[in-house]
């Protein structure tokens, strides 16, 4: 009996881990994508979100600051979501990455991938949580830079067309969204290629967007590859990347062709010049500037960096004034509040949960953890510029 008790105690003290799955059905290669069916070996009912997207209630009179605009939309892009959320059902690990400020974001992007792990599908527990709060969830398609194994061969495989000129992967990606009940695709094409392949990719995104939007779903393009095939981050909406949003394909100045639902802009920018240029270009091509998600990379010591130090600056630069944003906002690597020691050690130490939740609270509510008041010093919190939107049950 004593041995049994000792064994039980030893088992209890062993570290507990979540069952992260970085293979199919959560991650697919290009070939697996093209062969996918809902009854095939790479599909699973585990990924089906059972909660439908809730409508959201917006009433400026009930906001902490009724003057704030609801035009700016927020895309949330934790870096490496597959490593945080590729699981199904209850998990035995307490210190998992999670999220509580759903009222302040509009889109959750399942950002991740490698040269071989091209298709990243969001897990049902996360999609259910997002939908319950009226937030859309996006799967991710990643084509790696050449330095990390990306190749034109992978692109041309993905862009395969049948005898009628139809892209083989488009109906598969539409079917996945419908079967698994998520809301869009984020296309992250960072492989340098040739102009012919780039033009095919533009056609692919256009066709995918047309079919997705007919179902109330979306496609977001990332500011990387240009129509000449080169990868060159523009860091604002320009002549070079806007053809992947809205294009003037007959060159008559009307920009008649809708190519994607929105674009995520790379984060190599500072000041107000680039956000202003994004708004100007949006107006020129006949699209809302809020279809442009200006990116901020808040991982400490990169780009915009530590939001506690730089947040007031980049949020101010994204606004003409406190109530008039230039564009929407894309927040990249907000998982820093979970797995960067600047803020917490919760990812390694489950007893350090208070610092994790405090860091996320600071990101949204400011140094005083209260969105109803404006911080006299320190970061004001995203809620100083972004009004909350709740599900309309």
mmCIF file of C-alpha atoms in Angstrom:
data_model
loop_
_atom_site.group_PDB
_atom_site.id
_atom_site.type_symbol
_atom_site.label_atom_id
_atom_site.label_comp_id
_atom_site.label_asym_id
_atom_site.label_seq_id
_atom_site.Cartn_x
_atom_site.Cartn_y
_atom_site.Cartn_z
ATOM 1 C CA UNK A 1 0.000 0.000 0.000
ATOM 2 C CA UNK A 2 2.853 2.378 0.863
ATOM 3 C CA UNK A 3 4.411 1.751 -2.562
ATOM 4 C CA UNK A 4 1.131 2.582 -4.309
ATOM 5 C CA UNK A 5 0.799 5.869 -2.417
ATOM 6 C CA UNK A 6 4.412 6.798 -3.213
ATOM 7 C CA UNK A 7 3.867 6.034 -6.901
ATOM 8 C CA UNK A 8 0.730 8.181 -6.949
ATOM 9 C CA UNK A 9 2.580 11.074 -5.346
ATOM 10 C CA UNK A 10 5.405 10.801 -7.867
ATOM 11 C CA UNK A 11 2.957 10.820 -10.750
ATOM 12 C CA UNK A 12 1.191 13.846 -9.314
ATOM 13 C CA UNK A 13 4.472 15.751 -9.187
ATOM 14 C CA UNK A 14 5.375 15.047 -12.803
ATOM 15 C CA UNK A 15 4.964 18.099 -15.063
ATOM 16 C CA UNK A 16 1.753 18.102 -17.084
ATOM 17 C CA UNK A 17 1.751 18.947 -20.767
ATOM 18 C CA UNK A 18 -0.930 19.775 -23.296
ATOM 19 C CA UNK A 19 -1.346 17.500 -26.290
ATOM 20 C CA UNK A 20 -0.145 19.863 -29.021
ATOM 21 C CA UNK A 21 -0.513 18.256 -32.457
ATOM 22 C CA UNK A 22 1.726 19.696 -35.171
ATOM 23 C CA UNK A 23 0.689 17.269 -37.897
ATOM 24 C CA UNK A 24 -2.546 16.576 -39.765
ATOM 25 C CA UNK A 25 -5.397 17.303 -39.258
ATOM 26 C CA UNK A 26 -4.190 20.651 -37.825
ATOM 27 C CA UNK A 27 -1.342 21.176 -40.294
ATOM 28 C CA UNK A 28 -1.298 20.068 -43.926
ATOM 29 C CA UNK A 29 1.190 20.058 -46.760
ATOM 30 C CA UNK A 30 0.189 21.426 -50.154
ATOM 31 C CA UNK A 31 -0.369 17.897 -51.452
ATOM 32 C CA UNK A 32 -2.534 17.030 -48.444
ATOM 33 C CA UNK A 33 -4.558 20.184 -49.020
ATOM 34 C CA UNK A 34 -5.262 19.297 -52.655
ATOM 35 C CA UNK A 35 -6.323 15.762 -51.697
ATOM 36 C CA UNK A 36 -8.399 16.797 -48.666
ATOM 37 C CA UNK A 37 -11.989 15.676 -48.218
ATOM 38 C CA UNK A 38 -14.136 15.846 -45.106
ATOM 39 C CA UNK A 39 -14.138 12.039 -44.921
ATOM 40 C CA UNK A 40 -10.471 11.568 -45.809
ATOM 41 C CA UNK A 41 -7.554 10.563 -43.569
ATOM 42 C CA UNK A 42 -6.367 14.155 -42.939
ATOM 43 C CA UNK A 43 -9.757 15.434 -41.746
ATOM 44 C CA UNK A 44 -11.135 15.236 -38.207
ATOM 45 C CA UNK A 45 -14.375 16.137 -36.494
ATOM 46 C CA UNK A 46 -12.215 17.391 -33.605
ATOM 47 C CA UNK A 47 -11.595 20.599 -35.557
ATOM 48 C CA UNK A 48 -15.276 21.402 -36.124
ATOM 49 C CA UNK A 49 -16.256 24.550 -34.228
ATOM 50 C CA UNK A 50 -19.709 24.012 -32.742
ATOM 51 C CA UNK A 51 -20.322 27.658 -31.820
ATOM 52 C CA UNK A 52 -21.429 29.897 -34.674
ATOM 53 C CA UNK A 53 -20.145 33.441 -35.034
ATOM 54 C CA UNK A 54 -22.152 35.718 -32.742
ATOM 55 C CA UNK A 55 -23.268 39.114 -34.018
ATOM 56 C CA UNK A 56 -21.797 42.055 -32.144
ATOM 57 C CA UNK A 57 -23.535 44.855 -30.323
ATOM 58 C CA UNK A 58 -22.208 48.356 -30.951
ATOM 59 C CA UNK A 59 -23.679 51.384 -29.222
ATOM 60 C CA UNK A 60 -21.357 54.346 -28.805
ATOM 61 C CA UNK A 61 -23.541 55.696 -26.000
ATOM 62 C CA UNK A 62 -22.554 52.718 -23.833
ATOM 63 C CA UNK A 63 -18.797 53.029 -24.479
ATOM 64 C CA UNK A 64 -16.417 54.336 -21.852
ATOM 65 C CA UNK A 65 -15.562 57.010 -24.417
ATOM 66 C CA UNK A 66 -18.555 57.574 -26.734
ATOM 67 C CA UNK A 67 -16.369 59.682 -29.063
ATOM 68 C CA UNK A 68 -14.226 56.706 -30.120
ATOM 69 C CA UNK A 69 -14.706 55.406 -33.642
ATOM 70 C CA UNK A 70 -15.768 51.819 -34.291
ATOM 71 C CA UNK A 71 -14.228 51.971 -37.765
ATOM 72 C CA UNK A 72 -10.788 50.676 -36.794
ATOM 73 C CA UNK A 73 -10.814 46.877 -36.771
ATOM 74 C CA UNK A 74 -8.267 44.789 -34.880
ATOM 75 C CA UNK A 75 -6.564 41.646 -36.164
ATOM 76 C CA UNK A 76 -4.752 39.629 -33.499
ATOM 77 C CA UNK A 77 -1.844 37.505 -34.762
ATOM 78 C CA UNK A 78 -0.050 35.495 -32.051
ATOM 79 C CA UNK A 79 3.157 34.171 -33.604
ATOM 80 C CA UNK A 80 3.137 30.367 -33.717
ATOM 81 C CA UNK A 81 -0.461 29.644 -32.721
ATOM 82 C CA UNK A 82 0.018 26.018 -33.726
ATOM 83 C CA UNK A 83 2.472 25.658 -30.836
ATOM 84 C CA UNK A 84 -0.022 27.159 -28.395
ATOM 85 C CA UNK A 85 -3.439 25.943 -29.465
ATOM 86 C CA UNK A 86 -3.327 22.798 -31.616
ATOM 87 C CA UNK A 87 -5.347 20.657 -29.230
ATOM 88 C CA UNK A 88 -8.877 19.404 -28.724
ATOM 89 C CA UNK A 89 -10.808 19.044 -25.482
ATOM 90 C CA UNK A 90 -9.765 19.722 -21.923
ATOM 91 C CA UNK A 91 -6.028 19.767 -21.256
ATOM 92 C CA UNK A 92 -4.116 18.693 -18.185
ATOM 93 C CA UNK A 93 -1.701 21.631 -18.412
ATOM 94 C CA UNK A 94 -2.673 24.782 -16.506
ATOM 95 C CA UNK A 95 -0.165 27.232 -17.993
ATOM 96 C CA UNK A 96 -1.427 27.287 -21.566
ATOM 97 C CA UNK A 97 -1.641 30.436 -23.648
ATOM 98 C CA UNK A 98 -5.130 31.895 -23.539
ATOM 99 C CA UNK A 99 -6.896 35.176 -24.148
ATOM 100 C CA UNK A 100 -9.510 37.207 -22.295
ATOM 101 C CA UNK A 101 -9.953 40.598 -24.051
ATOM 102 C CA UNK A 102 -12.155 39.441 -26.919
ATOM 103 C CA UNK A 103 -14.253 42.621 -26.869
ATOM 104 C CA UNK A 104 -11.281 44.581 -28.256
ATOM 105 C CA UNK A 105 -10.396 42.443 -31.286
ATOM 106 C CA UNK A 106 -12.242 41.499 -34.480
ATOM 107 C CA UNK A 107 -10.134 38.802 -36.126
ATOM 108 C CA UNK A 108 -7.923 36.018 -34.733
ATOM 109 C CA UNK A 109 -5.305 34.791 -37.214
ATOM 110 C CA UNK A 110 -3.796 31.316 -36.683
ATOM 111 C CA UNK A 111 -0.342 32.582 -37.649
ATOM 112 C CA UNK A 112 2.402 29.998 -38.103
ATOM 113 C CA UNK A 113 3.997 27.582 -40.530
ATOM 114 C CA UNK A 114 7.243 26.320 -42.018
ATOM 115 C CA UNK A 115 8.384 25.544 -45.561
ATOM 116 C CA UNK A 116 6.698 22.130 -45.357
ATOM 117 C CA UNK A 117 3.870 22.966 -42.935
ATOM 118 C CA UNK A 118 2.000 25.218 -45.337
ATOM 119 C CA UNK A 119 -1.635 24.996 -44.217
ATOM 120 C CA UNK A 120 -2.419 25.893 -40.602
ATOM 121 C CA UNK A 121 -5.956 25.209 -39.360
ATOM 122 C CA UNK A 122 -7.373 26.811 -36.199
ATOM 123 C CA UNK A 123 -8.391 24.493 -33.369
ATOM 124 C CA UNK A 124 -12.031 24.217 -32.401
ATOM 125 C CA UNK A 125 -11.651 25.315 -28.739
ATOM 126 C CA UNK A 126 -10.164 28.617 -29.889
ATOM 127 C CA UNK A 127 -12.655 29.111 -32.717
ATOM 128 C CA UNK A 128 -15.526 28.394 -30.330
ATOM 129 C CA UNK A 129 -14.218 30.991 -27.881
ATOM 130 C CA UNK A 130 -13.731 33.524 -30.679
ATOM 131 C CA UNK A 131 -17.196 32.925 -32.133
ATOM 132 C CA UNK A 132 -18.864 33.182 -28.741
ATOM 133 C CA UNK A 133 -17.433 36.698 -28.541
ATOM 134 C CA UNK A 134 -18.218 37.695 -32.132
ATOM 135 C CA UNK A 135 -14.589 37.383 -33.322
ATOM 136 C CA UNK A 136 -13.728 35.808 -36.682
ATOM 137 C CA UNK A 137 -11.050 33.077 -36.842
ATOM 138 C CA UNK A 138 -8.687 32.703 -39.808
ATOM 139 C CA UNK A 139 -6.655 29.760 -41.002
ATOM 140 C CA UNK A 140 -3.183 30.488 -42.356
ATOM 141 C CA UNK A 141 -1.329 29.637 -45.574
ATOM 142 C CA UNK A 142 2.418 30.175 -45.292
ATOM 143 C CA UNK A 143 5.033 30.169 -48.046
ATOM 144 C CA UNK A 144 8.451 30.511 -46.462
ATOM 145 C CA UNK A 145 11.279 32.795 -47.575
ATOM 146 C CA UNK A 146 13.853 31.009 -49.738
ATOM 147 C CA UNK A 147 16.364 31.210 -46.883
ATOM 148 C CA UNK A 148 14.025 28.992 -44.834
ATOM 149 C CA UNK A 149 13.183 26.477 -47.539
ATOM 150 C CA UNK A 150 10.546 28.272 -49.606
ATOM 151 C CA UNK A 151 10.550 27.592 -53.343
ATOM 152 C CA UNK A 152 8.729 28.399 -56.549
ATOM 153 C CA UNK A 153 8.095 24.659 -56.885
ATOM 154 C CA UNK A 154 5.924 24.758 -53.747
ATOM 155 C CA UNK A 155 4.040 27.769 -55.105
ATOM 156 C CA UNK A 156 3.383 26.192 -58.499
ATOM 157 C CA UNK A 157 2.198 23.007 -56.782
ATOM 158 C CA UNK A 158 -0.221 25.073 -54.695
ATOM 159 C CA UNK A 159 -1.380 27.010 -57.772
ATOM 160 C CA UNK A 160 -2.155 23.921 -59.853
ATOM 161 C CA UNK A 161 -5.080 24.359 -62.247
ATOM 162 C CA UNK A 162 -7.354 21.746 -63.766
ATOM 163 C CA UNK A 163 -8.121 21.422 -67.461
ATOM 164 C CA UNK A 164 -10.692 24.221 -67.224
ATOM 165 C CA UNK A 165 -8.225 26.678 -65.701
ATOM 166 C CA UNK A 166 -9.718 26.381 -62.207
ATOM 167 C CA UNK A 167 -7.399 26.338 -59.205
ATOM 168 C CA UNK A 168 -7.485 22.905 -57.557
ATOM 169 C CA UNK A 169 -6.924 24.251 -54.036
ATOM 170 C CA UNK A 170 -9.681 26.898 -54.037
ATOM 171 C CA UNK A 171 -12.669 24.556 -53.544
ATOM 172 C CA UNK A 172 -10.676 22.621 -50.941
ATOM 173 C CA UNK A 173 -10.040 25.770 -48.900
ATOM 174 C CA UNK A 174 -13.683 26.805 -49.217
ATOM 175 C CA UNK A 175 -14.806 23.332 -48.130
ATOM 176 C CA UNK A 176 -12.498 23.428 -45.089
ATOM 177 C CA UNK A 177 -13.933 26.738 -43.913
ATOM 178 C CA UNK A 178 -17.463 25.393 -44.229
ATOM 179 C CA UNK A 179 -16.749 21.989 -42.689
ATOM 180 C CA UNK A 180 -14.682 23.260 -39.763
ATOM 181 C CA UNK A 181 -16.765 26.439 -39.331
ATOM 182 C CA UNK A 182 -14.047 29.084 -39.362
ATOM 183 C CA UNK A 183 -14.203 32.440 -41.077
ATOM 184 C CA UNK A 184 -11.326 33.189 -43.417
ATOM 185 C CA UNK A 185 -7.830 32.600 -44.726
ATOM 186 C CA UNK A 186 -4.677 34.624 -44.139
ATOM 187 C CA UNK A 187 -2.321 34.272 -47.132
ATOM 188 C CA UNK A 188 1.314 34.814 -46.115
ATOM 189 C CA UNK A 189 3.382 34.532 -49.313
ATOM 190 C CA UNK A 190 7.042 35.318 -48.531
ATOM 191 C CA UNK A 191 8.721 33.217 -51.226
ATOM 192 C CA UNK A 192 10.504 35.256 -53.888
ATOM 193 C CA UNK A 193 9.476 33.969 -57.302
ATOM 194 C CA UNK A 194 8.884 35.109 -60.886
ATOM 195 C CA UNK A 195 6.277 37.413 -62.382
ATOM 196 C CA UNK A 196 4.324 34.550 -63.987
ATOM 197 C CA UNK A 197 3.865 32.770 -60.663
ATOM 198 C CA UNK A 198 3.042 36.041 -58.907
ATOM 199 C CA UNK A 199 0.297 36.772 -61.457
ATOM 200 C CA UNK A 200 -1.117 33.295 -60.905
ATOM 201 C CA UNK A 201 -1.132 33.943 -57.156
ATOM 202 C CA UNK A 202 -3.080 37.159 -57.693
ATOM 203 C CA UNK A 203 -5.632 35.236 -59.757
ATOM 204 C CA UNK A 204 -5.806 32.566 -57.057
ATOM 205 C CA UNK A 205 -6.444 35.095 -54.283
ATOM 206 C CA UNK A 206 -9.099 36.794 -56.421
ATOM 207 C CA UNK A 207 -10.928 33.515 -57.067
ATOM 208 C CA UNK A 208 -10.654 32.408 -53.429
ATOM 209 C CA UNK A 209 -11.943 35.784 -52.236
ATOM 210 C CA UNK A 210 -14.898 35.759 -54.627
ATOM 211 C CA UNK A 211 -16.039 32.360 -53.408
ATOM 212 C CA UNK A 212 -15.272 33.050 -49.743
ATOM 213 C CA UNK A 213 -17.094 36.373 -49.627
ATOM 214 C CA UNK A 214 -20.150 34.799 -51.282
ATOM 215 C CA UNK A 215 -20.359 32.697 -48.099
ATOM 216 C CA UNK A 216 -19.764 35.615 -45.731
ATOM 217 C CA UNK A 217 -16.118 34.675 -45.213
ATOM 218 C CA UNK A 218 -12.883 36.598 -45.877
ATOM 219 C CA UNK A 219 -9.361 36.473 -47.301
ATOM 220 C CA UNK A 220 -6.546 38.617 -45.887
ATOM 221 C CA UNK A 221 -3.336 39.120 -47.883
ATOM 222 C CA UNK A 222 0.060 39.879 -46.329
ATOM 223 C CA UNK A 223 2.264 42.724 -47.565
ATOM 224 C CA UNK A 224 5.257 40.770 -48.917
ATOM 225 C CA UNK A 225 5.333 39.514 -52.516
ATOM 226 C CA UNK A 226 4.721 41.992 -55.325
ATOM 227 C CA UNK A 227 3.356 41.362 -58.825
ATOM 228 C CA UNK A 228 6.878 41.076 -60.241
ATOM 229 C CA UNK A 229 7.464 38.107 -57.911
ATOM 230 C CA UNK A 230 9.982 39.866 -55.676
ATOM 231 C CA UNK A 231 9.425 40.012 -51.938
ATOM 232 C CA UNK A 232 9.568 43.619 -50.823
ATOM 233 C CA UNK A 233 7.674 44.740 -47.764
ATOM 234 C CA UNK A 234 6.024 48.078 -48.463
ATOM 235 C CA UNK A 235 4.974 48.834 -44.867
ATOM 236 C CA UNK A 236 1.983 50.792 -46.168
ATOM 237 C CA UNK A 237 -0.505 50.412 -49.008
ATOM 238 C CA UNK A 238 1.226 51.340 -52.270
ATOM 239 C CA UNK A 239 1.107 50.876 -56.019
ATOM 240 C CA UNK A 240 3.166 47.707 -55.503
ATOM 241 C CA UNK A 241 0.937 45.806 -53.064
ATOM 242 C CA UNK A 242 -2.532 47.275 -53.633
ATOM 243 C CA UNK A 243 -3.098 45.019 -56.704
ATOM 244 C CA UNK A 244 -3.545 42.212 -54.178
ATOM 245 C CA UNK A 245 -6.423 44.192 -52.636
ATOM 246 C CA UNK A 246 -8.078 45.957 -55.577
ATOM 247 C CA UNK A 247 -6.700 45.952 -59.099
ATOM 248 C CA UNK A 248 -7.151 47.908 -62.309
ATOM 249 C CA UNK A 249 -6.647 44.883 -64.539
ATOM 250 C CA UNK A 250 -7.888 46.565 -67.707
ATOM 251 C CA UNK A 251 -5.743 49.666 -66.988
ATOM 252 C CA UNK A 252 -8.617 52.121 -67.440
ATOM 253 C CA UNK A 253 -8.239 53.777 -64.037
ATOM 254 C CA UNK A 254 -11.357 52.273 -62.460
ATOM 255 C CA UNK A 255 -9.827 49.580 -60.176
ATOM 256 C CA UNK A 256 -12.745 47.307 -60.914
ATOM 257 C CA UNK A 257 -11.322 43.991 -59.661
ATOM 258 C CA UNK A 258 -11.692 43.040 -56.002
ATOM 259 C CA UNK A 259 -8.800 40.708 -55.170
ATOM 260 C CA UNK A 260 -8.880 40.262 -51.374
ATOM 261 C CA UNK A 261 -11.016 41.280 -48.420
ATOM 262 C CA UNK A 262 -8.157 43.034 -46.633
ATOM 263 C CA UNK A 263 -4.384 43.341 -46.306
ATOM 264 C CA UNK A 264 -2.046 43.042 -43.335
ATOM 265 C CA UNK A 265 0.699 45.647 -43.675
ATOM 266 C CA UNK A 266 4.241 44.853 -42.567
ATOM 267 C CA UNK A 267 5.542 46.638 -39.490
ATOM 268 C CA UNK A 268 8.745 48.429 -40.643
ATOM 269 C CA UNK A 269 7.310 51.913 -40.136
ATOM 270 C CA UNK A 270 7.231 54.822 -37.710
ATOM 271 C CA UNK A 271 5.557 58.208 -37.633
ATOM 272 C CA UNK A 272 2.310 59.086 -39.396
ATOM 273 C CA UNK A 273 3.554 59.240 -43.002
ATOM 274 C CA UNK A 274 2.972 55.569 -43.909
ATOM 275 C CA UNK A 275 -0.482 55.227 -42.288
ATOM 276 C CA UNK A 276 -1.475 58.459 -44.041
ATOM 277 C CA UNK A 277 -0.232 57.088 -47.373
ATOM 278 C CA UNK A 278 -2.222 53.889 -46.795
ATOM 279 C CA UNK A 279 -5.390 55.896 -46.374
ATOM 280 C CA UNK A 280 -4.639 57.944 -49.499
ATOM 281 C CA UNK A 281 -3.999 54.833 -51.610
ATOM 282 C CA UNK A 282 -7.150 53.158 -50.252
ATOM 283 C CA UNK A 283 -9.235 56.122 -51.319
ATOM 284 C CA UNK A 284 -7.627 56.073 -54.776
ATOM 285 C CA UNK A 285 -8.442 52.421 -55.439
ATOM 286 C CA UNK A 286 -11.957 52.710 -54.034
ATOM 287 C CA UNK A 287 -11.517 50.703 -50.863
ATOM 288 C CA UNK A 288 -12.029 51.548 -47.225
ATOM 289 C CA UNK A 289 -8.816 52.374 -45.388
ATOM 290 C CA UNK A 290 -10.138 50.046 -42.684
ATOM 291 C CA UNK A 291 -9.539 47.129 -45.042
ATOM 292 C CA UNK A 292 -5.863 47.963 -44.430
ATOM 293 C CA UNK A 293 -4.485 46.472 -41.202
ATOM 294 C CA UNK A 294 -1.317 48.366 -40.347
ATOM 295 C CA UNK A 295 0.911 45.929 -38.479
ATOM 296 C CA UNK A 296 2.687 46.479 -35.185
ATOM 297 C CA UNK A 297 5.186 43.892 -33.958
ATOM 298 C CA UNK A 298 5.134 44.143 -30.160
ATOM 299 C CA UNK A 299 7.726 41.481 -29.363
ATOM 300 C CA UNK A 300 10.286 43.303 -27.160
ATOM 301 C CA UNK A 301 13.422 44.549 -28.949
ATOM 302 C CA UNK A 302 11.847 44.135 -32.410
ATOM 303 C CA UNK A 303 10.189 46.769 -34.590
ATOM 304 C CA UNK A 304 7.588 48.571 -32.430
ATOM 305 C CA UNK A 305 8.779 46.502 -29.486
ATOM 306 C CA UNK A 306 7.705 46.641 -25.849
ATOM 307 C CA UNK A 307 4.180 48.072 -25.874
ATOM 308 C CA UNK A 308 4.675 49.435 -22.354
ATOM 309 C CA UNK A 309 7.333 51.781 -23.784
ATOM 310 C CA UNK A 310 6.208 52.336 -27.378
ATOM 311 C CA UNK A 311 2.452 51.767 -27.330
ATOM 312 C CA UNK A 312 1.413 55.389 -26.889
ATOM 313 C CA UNK A 313 3.637 56.349 -29.822
ATOM 314 C CA UNK A 314 2.495 53.779 -32.386
ATOM 315 C CA UNK A 315 -1.177 54.114 -31.445
ATOM 316 C CA UNK A 316 -0.983 57.905 -31.711
ATOM 317 C CA UNK A 317 0.756 57.599 -35.086
ATOM 318 C CA UNK A 318 -2.094 55.430 -36.359
ATOM 319 C CA UNK A 319 -4.580 58.221 -35.680
ATOM 320 C CA UNK A 320 -5.227 61.613 -37.220
ATOM 321 C CA UNK A 321 -6.596 62.424 -33.777
ATOM 322 C CA UNK A 322 -7.693 60.243 -30.885
ATOM 323 C CA UNK A 323 -11.076 59.535 -32.496
ATOM 324 C CA UNK A 324 -10.016 59.300 -36.173
ATOM 325 C CA UNK A 325 -7.815 56.325 -37.128
ATOM 326 C CA UNK A 326 -6.015 56.226 -40.468
ATOM 327 C CA UNK A 327 -6.382 52.458 -40.911
ATOM 328 C CA UNK A 328 -7.235 49.316 -39.017
ATOM 329 C CA UNK A 329 -4.633 47.644 -36.783
ATOM 330 C CA UNK A 330 -2.882 44.266 -36.923
ATOM 331 C CA UNK A 331 -1.173 43.215 -33.674
ATOM 332 C CA UNK A 332 1.655 40.763 -34.338
ATOM 333 C CA UNK A 333 3.274 38.584 -31.630
ATOM 334 C CA UNK A 334 0.956 39.548 -28.746
ATOM 335 C CA UNK A 335 1.880 36.154 -27.314
ATOM 336 C CA UNK A 336 4.824 38.074 -25.820
ATOM 337 C CA UNK A 337 2.647 38.517 -22.724
ATOM 338 C CA UNK A 338 2.798 34.721 -22.345
ATOM 339 C CA UNK A 339 6.262 33.574 -23.394
ATOM 340 C CA UNK A 340 8.589 36.562 -23.132
ATOM 341 C CA UNK A 341 10.381 37.049 -19.827
ATOM 342 C CA UNK A 342 9.985 40.830 -20.103
ATOM 343 C CA UNK A 343 6.439 40.267 -18.876
ATOM 344 C CA UNK A 344 6.098 36.799 -17.368
ATOM 345 C CA UNK A 345 7.517 33.331 -16.878
ATOM 346 C CA UNK A 346 4.058 31.732 -16.945
ATOM 347 C CA UNK A 347 4.856 29.538 -19.952
ATOM 348 C CA UNK A 348 7.531 27.824 -17.831
ATOM 349 C CA UNK A 349 6.040 28.291 -14.368
ATOM 350 C CA UNK A 350 2.302 27.703 -13.802
ATOM 351 C CA UNK A 351 2.472 29.531 -10.464
ATOM 352 C CA UNK A 352 3.396 32.762 -12.273
ATOM 353 C CA UNK A 353 -0.116 33.253 -13.658
ATOM 354 C CA UNK A 354 -0.622 36.701 -12.110
ATOM 355 C CA UNK A 355 2.120 38.316 -14.223
ATOM 356 C CA UNK A 356 0.663 36.811 -17.401
ATOM 357 C CA UNK A 357 -2.826 38.146 -16.789
ATOM 358 C CA UNK A 358 -1.434 41.461 -15.584
ATOM 359 C CA UNK A 359 0.577 41.860 -18.814
ATOM 360 C CA UNK A 360 -2.466 41.201 -21.018
ATOM 361 C CA UNK A 361 -4.489 43.615 -18.877
ATOM 362 C CA UNK A 362 -1.806 46.271 -19.371
ATOM 363 C CA UNK A 363 -1.872 45.754 -23.138
ATOM 364 C CA UNK A 364 -5.566 46.516 -23.325
ATOM 365 C CA UNK A 365 -6.362 48.519 -20.189
ATOM 366 C CA UNK A 366 -3.178 50.482 -19.587
ATOM 367 C CA UNK A 367 -0.951 50.763 -16.571
ATOM 368 C CA UNK A 368 -3.867 51.367 -14.201
ATOM 369 C CA UNK A 369 -5.740 48.277 -15.503
ATOM 370 C CA UNK A 370 -8.865 50.367 -16.009
ATOM 371 C CA UNK A 371 -10.087 51.249 -19.525
ATOM 372 C CA UNK A 372 -12.540 53.737 -18.019
ATOM 373 C CA UNK A 373 -9.750 56.107 -17.025
ATOM 374 C CA UNK A 374 -6.916 57.649 -19.025
ATOM 375 C CA UNK A 375 -3.508 56.830 -17.557
ATOM 376 C CA UNK A 376 -1.689 59.979 -16.488
ATOM 377 C CA UNK A 377 1.669 58.300 -17.164
ATOM 378 C CA UNK A 378 2.772 55.107 -18.886
ATOM 379 C CA UNK A 379 0.973 53.190 -21.611
ATOM 380 C CA UNK A 380 -2.683 54.155 -21.872
ATOM 381 C CA UNK A 381 -3.740 50.733 -23.165
ATOM 382 C CA UNK A 382 -5.339 49.896 -26.491
ATOM 383 C CA UNK A 383 -8.744 50.689 -24.995
ATOM 384 C CA UNK A 384 -7.771 54.364 -25.014
ATOM 385 C CA UNK A 385 -8.209 54.246 -28.811
ATOM 386 C CA UNK A 386 -10.341 51.132 -29.374
ATOM 387 C CA UNK A 387 -13.919 50.831 -28.090
ATOM 388 C CA UNK A 388 -15.206 47.513 -26.834
ATOM 389 C CA UNK A 389 -17.708 45.492 -28.864
ATOM 390 C CA UNK A 390 -19.683 42.729 -27.167
ATOM 391 C CA UNK A 391 -21.652 39.818 -28.632
ATOM 392 C CA UNK A 392 -25.335 40.587 -29.148
ATOM 393 C CA UNK A 393 -26.984 37.559 -27.539
#
